[in-house]
CSV table of C-alpha atoms and ligand atoms in Angstrom, one decimal:
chain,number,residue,atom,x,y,z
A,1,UNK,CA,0.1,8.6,3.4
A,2,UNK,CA,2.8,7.5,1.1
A,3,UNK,CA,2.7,8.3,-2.7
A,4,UNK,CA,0.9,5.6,-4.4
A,5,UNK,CA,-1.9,5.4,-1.5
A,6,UNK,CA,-2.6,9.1,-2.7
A,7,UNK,CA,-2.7,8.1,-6.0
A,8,UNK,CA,-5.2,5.1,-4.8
A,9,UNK,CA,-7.1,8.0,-3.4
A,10,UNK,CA,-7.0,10.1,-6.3
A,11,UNK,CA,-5.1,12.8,-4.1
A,12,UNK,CA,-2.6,12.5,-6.9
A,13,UNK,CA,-3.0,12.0,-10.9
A,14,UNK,CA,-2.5,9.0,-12.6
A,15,UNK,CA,-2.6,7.8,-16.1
A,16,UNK,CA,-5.0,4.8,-15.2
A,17,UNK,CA,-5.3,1.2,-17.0
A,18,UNK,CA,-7.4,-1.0,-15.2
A,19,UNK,CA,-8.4,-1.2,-11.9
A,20,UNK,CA,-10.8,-3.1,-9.4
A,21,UNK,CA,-11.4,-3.5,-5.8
A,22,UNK,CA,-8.0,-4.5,-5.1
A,23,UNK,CA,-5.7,-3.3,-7.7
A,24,UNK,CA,-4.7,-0.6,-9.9
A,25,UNK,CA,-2.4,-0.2,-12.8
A,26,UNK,CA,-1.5,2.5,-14.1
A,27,UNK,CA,1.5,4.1,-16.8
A,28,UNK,CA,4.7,5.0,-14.9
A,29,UNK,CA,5.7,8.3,-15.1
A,30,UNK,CA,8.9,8.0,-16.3
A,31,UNK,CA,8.8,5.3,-18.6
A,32,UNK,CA,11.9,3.0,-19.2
A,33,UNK,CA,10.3,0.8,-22.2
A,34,UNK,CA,7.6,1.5,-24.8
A,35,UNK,CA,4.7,0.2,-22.5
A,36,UNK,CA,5.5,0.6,-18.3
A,37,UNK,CA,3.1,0.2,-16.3
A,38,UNK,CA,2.9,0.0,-12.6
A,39,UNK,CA,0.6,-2.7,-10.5
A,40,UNK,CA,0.0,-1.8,-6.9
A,41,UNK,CA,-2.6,-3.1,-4.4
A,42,UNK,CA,-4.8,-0.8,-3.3
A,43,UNK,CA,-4.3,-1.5,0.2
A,44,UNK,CA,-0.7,-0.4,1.5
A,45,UNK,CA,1.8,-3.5,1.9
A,46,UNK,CA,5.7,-2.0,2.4
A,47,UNK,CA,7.3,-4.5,-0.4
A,48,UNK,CA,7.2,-8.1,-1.9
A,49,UNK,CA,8.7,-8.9,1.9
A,50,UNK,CA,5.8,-8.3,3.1
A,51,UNK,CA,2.7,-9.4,0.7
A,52,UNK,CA,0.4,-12.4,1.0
A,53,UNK,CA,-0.1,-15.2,-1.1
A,54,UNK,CA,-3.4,-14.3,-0.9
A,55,UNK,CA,-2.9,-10.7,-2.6
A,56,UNK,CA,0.0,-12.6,-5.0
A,57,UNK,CA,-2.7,-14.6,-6.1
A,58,UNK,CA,-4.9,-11.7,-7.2
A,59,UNK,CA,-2.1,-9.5,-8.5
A,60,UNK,CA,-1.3,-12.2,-10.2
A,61,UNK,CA,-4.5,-12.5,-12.3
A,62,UNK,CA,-4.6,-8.6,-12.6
A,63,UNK,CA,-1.5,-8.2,-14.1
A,64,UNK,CA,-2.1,-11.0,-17.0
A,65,UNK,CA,-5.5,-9.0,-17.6
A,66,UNK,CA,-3.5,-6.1,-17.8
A,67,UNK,CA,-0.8,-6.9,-20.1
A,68,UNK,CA,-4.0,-8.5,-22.2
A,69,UNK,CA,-5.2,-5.1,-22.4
A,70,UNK,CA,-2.4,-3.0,-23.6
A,71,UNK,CA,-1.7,-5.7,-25.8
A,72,UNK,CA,1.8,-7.2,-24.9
A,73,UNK,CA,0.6,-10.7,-24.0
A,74,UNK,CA,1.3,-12.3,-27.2
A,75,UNK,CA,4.8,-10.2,-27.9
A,76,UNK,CA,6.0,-10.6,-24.3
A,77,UNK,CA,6.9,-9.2,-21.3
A,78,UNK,CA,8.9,-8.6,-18.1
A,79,UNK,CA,7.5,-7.9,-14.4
A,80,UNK,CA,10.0,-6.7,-12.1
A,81,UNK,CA,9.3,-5.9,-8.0
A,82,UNK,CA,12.2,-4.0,-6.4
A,83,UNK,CA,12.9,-4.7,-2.7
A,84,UNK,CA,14.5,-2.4,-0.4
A,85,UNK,CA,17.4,-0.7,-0.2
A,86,UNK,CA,19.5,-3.4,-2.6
A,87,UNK,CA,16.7,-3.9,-4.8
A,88,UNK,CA,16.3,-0.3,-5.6
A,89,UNK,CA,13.0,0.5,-3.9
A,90,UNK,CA,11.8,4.3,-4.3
A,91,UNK,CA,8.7,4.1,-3.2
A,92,UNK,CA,7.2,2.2,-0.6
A,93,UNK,CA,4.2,0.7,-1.8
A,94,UNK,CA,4.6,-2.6,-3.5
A,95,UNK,CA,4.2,-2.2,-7.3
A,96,UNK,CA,5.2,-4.6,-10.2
A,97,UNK,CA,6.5,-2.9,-13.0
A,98,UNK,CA,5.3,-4.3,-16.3
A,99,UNK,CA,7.8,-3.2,-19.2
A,100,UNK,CA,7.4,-4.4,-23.1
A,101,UNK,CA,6.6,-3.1,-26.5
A,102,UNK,CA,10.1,-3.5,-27.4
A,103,UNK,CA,13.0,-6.6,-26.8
A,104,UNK,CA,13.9,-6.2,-24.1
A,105,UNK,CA,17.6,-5.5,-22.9
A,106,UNK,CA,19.2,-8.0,-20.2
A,107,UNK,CA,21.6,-6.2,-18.8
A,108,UNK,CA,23.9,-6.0,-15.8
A,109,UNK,CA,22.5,-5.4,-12.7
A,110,UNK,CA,25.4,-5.1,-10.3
A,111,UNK,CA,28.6,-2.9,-10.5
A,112,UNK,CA,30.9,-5.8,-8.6
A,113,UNK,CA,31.7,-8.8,-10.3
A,114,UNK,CA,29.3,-11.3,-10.1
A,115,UNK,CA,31.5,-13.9,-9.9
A,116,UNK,CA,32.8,-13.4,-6.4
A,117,UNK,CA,29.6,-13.6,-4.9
A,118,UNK,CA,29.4,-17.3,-6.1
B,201,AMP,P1,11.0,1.8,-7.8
B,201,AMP,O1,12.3,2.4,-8.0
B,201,AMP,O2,10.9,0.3,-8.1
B,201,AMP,O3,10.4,2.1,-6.4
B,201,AMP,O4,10.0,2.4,-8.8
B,201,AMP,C1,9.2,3.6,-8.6
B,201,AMP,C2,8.6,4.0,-9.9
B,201,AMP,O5,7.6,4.9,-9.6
B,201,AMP,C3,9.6,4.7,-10.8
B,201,AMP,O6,9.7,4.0,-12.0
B,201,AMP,C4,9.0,6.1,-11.0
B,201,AMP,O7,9.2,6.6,-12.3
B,201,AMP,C5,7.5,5.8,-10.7
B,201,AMP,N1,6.8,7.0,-10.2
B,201,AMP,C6,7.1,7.9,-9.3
B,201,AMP,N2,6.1,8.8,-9.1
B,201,AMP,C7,5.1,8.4,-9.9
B,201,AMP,C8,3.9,9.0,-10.2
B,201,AMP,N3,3.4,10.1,-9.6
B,201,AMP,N4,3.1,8.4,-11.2
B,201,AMP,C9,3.6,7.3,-11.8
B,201,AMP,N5,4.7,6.7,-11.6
B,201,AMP,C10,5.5,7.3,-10.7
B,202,ZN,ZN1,0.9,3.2,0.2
């Protein structure tokens, strides 16, 4: 069972937000922003590669109830999914992570020039 399905489980602690049937948030462990919070669905998908529009749809709602709750909604916000190994995927569960609390930085995402990918 991977990492977050534990934590799904309750095998494994988690500083929880919100959570329903379907979803769970909760605060990421090693937080890169003021507020960051992970959004899984309970049920194990692999990535964003993989995921319904189905479960989008609900995630979708979840996560704007989320940020409502922690109180970012109005200031803004940024939701990130890594994919695989070029996305820098670390654990296999899809999750969202939902950063703010702070302007965010916009940085540079790739150590090759940009440029010649174009
Ligand atoms: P990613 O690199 O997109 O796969 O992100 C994985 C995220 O999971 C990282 O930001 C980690 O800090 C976070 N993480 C790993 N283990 C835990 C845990 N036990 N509880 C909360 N967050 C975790
Ligand atoms: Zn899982």
């Amino acid at each position: 069972m991977c990492l977050f399905c534990k934590i799904v489980n309750k095998e494994i602690p988690a500083n929880i937000i919100a959570e329903n049937d379907d979803f769970l948030a909760f605060h990421d462990i090693n937080p890169k922003a003021p507020v960051h919070i992970l959004a899984i669905p309970k049920c194990h998908v692999d990535s964003f590669i993989e995921v319904t529009a189905e479960t989008m749809a609900g995630m979708t709602t979840f996560m704007q109830e989320v940020a409502k709750t922690v109180k970012i909604d109005k200031s803004g916000y940024r939701v990130i999914t890594n994919i695989g190994e070029n996305g820098g995927q670390e654990v296999k569960h899809l999750h969202f992570h939902i950063l703010g609390g702070t302007k965010l930085a916009w940085g540079h995402f790739s150590d090759s020039d940009p440029k010649n990918n174009l």
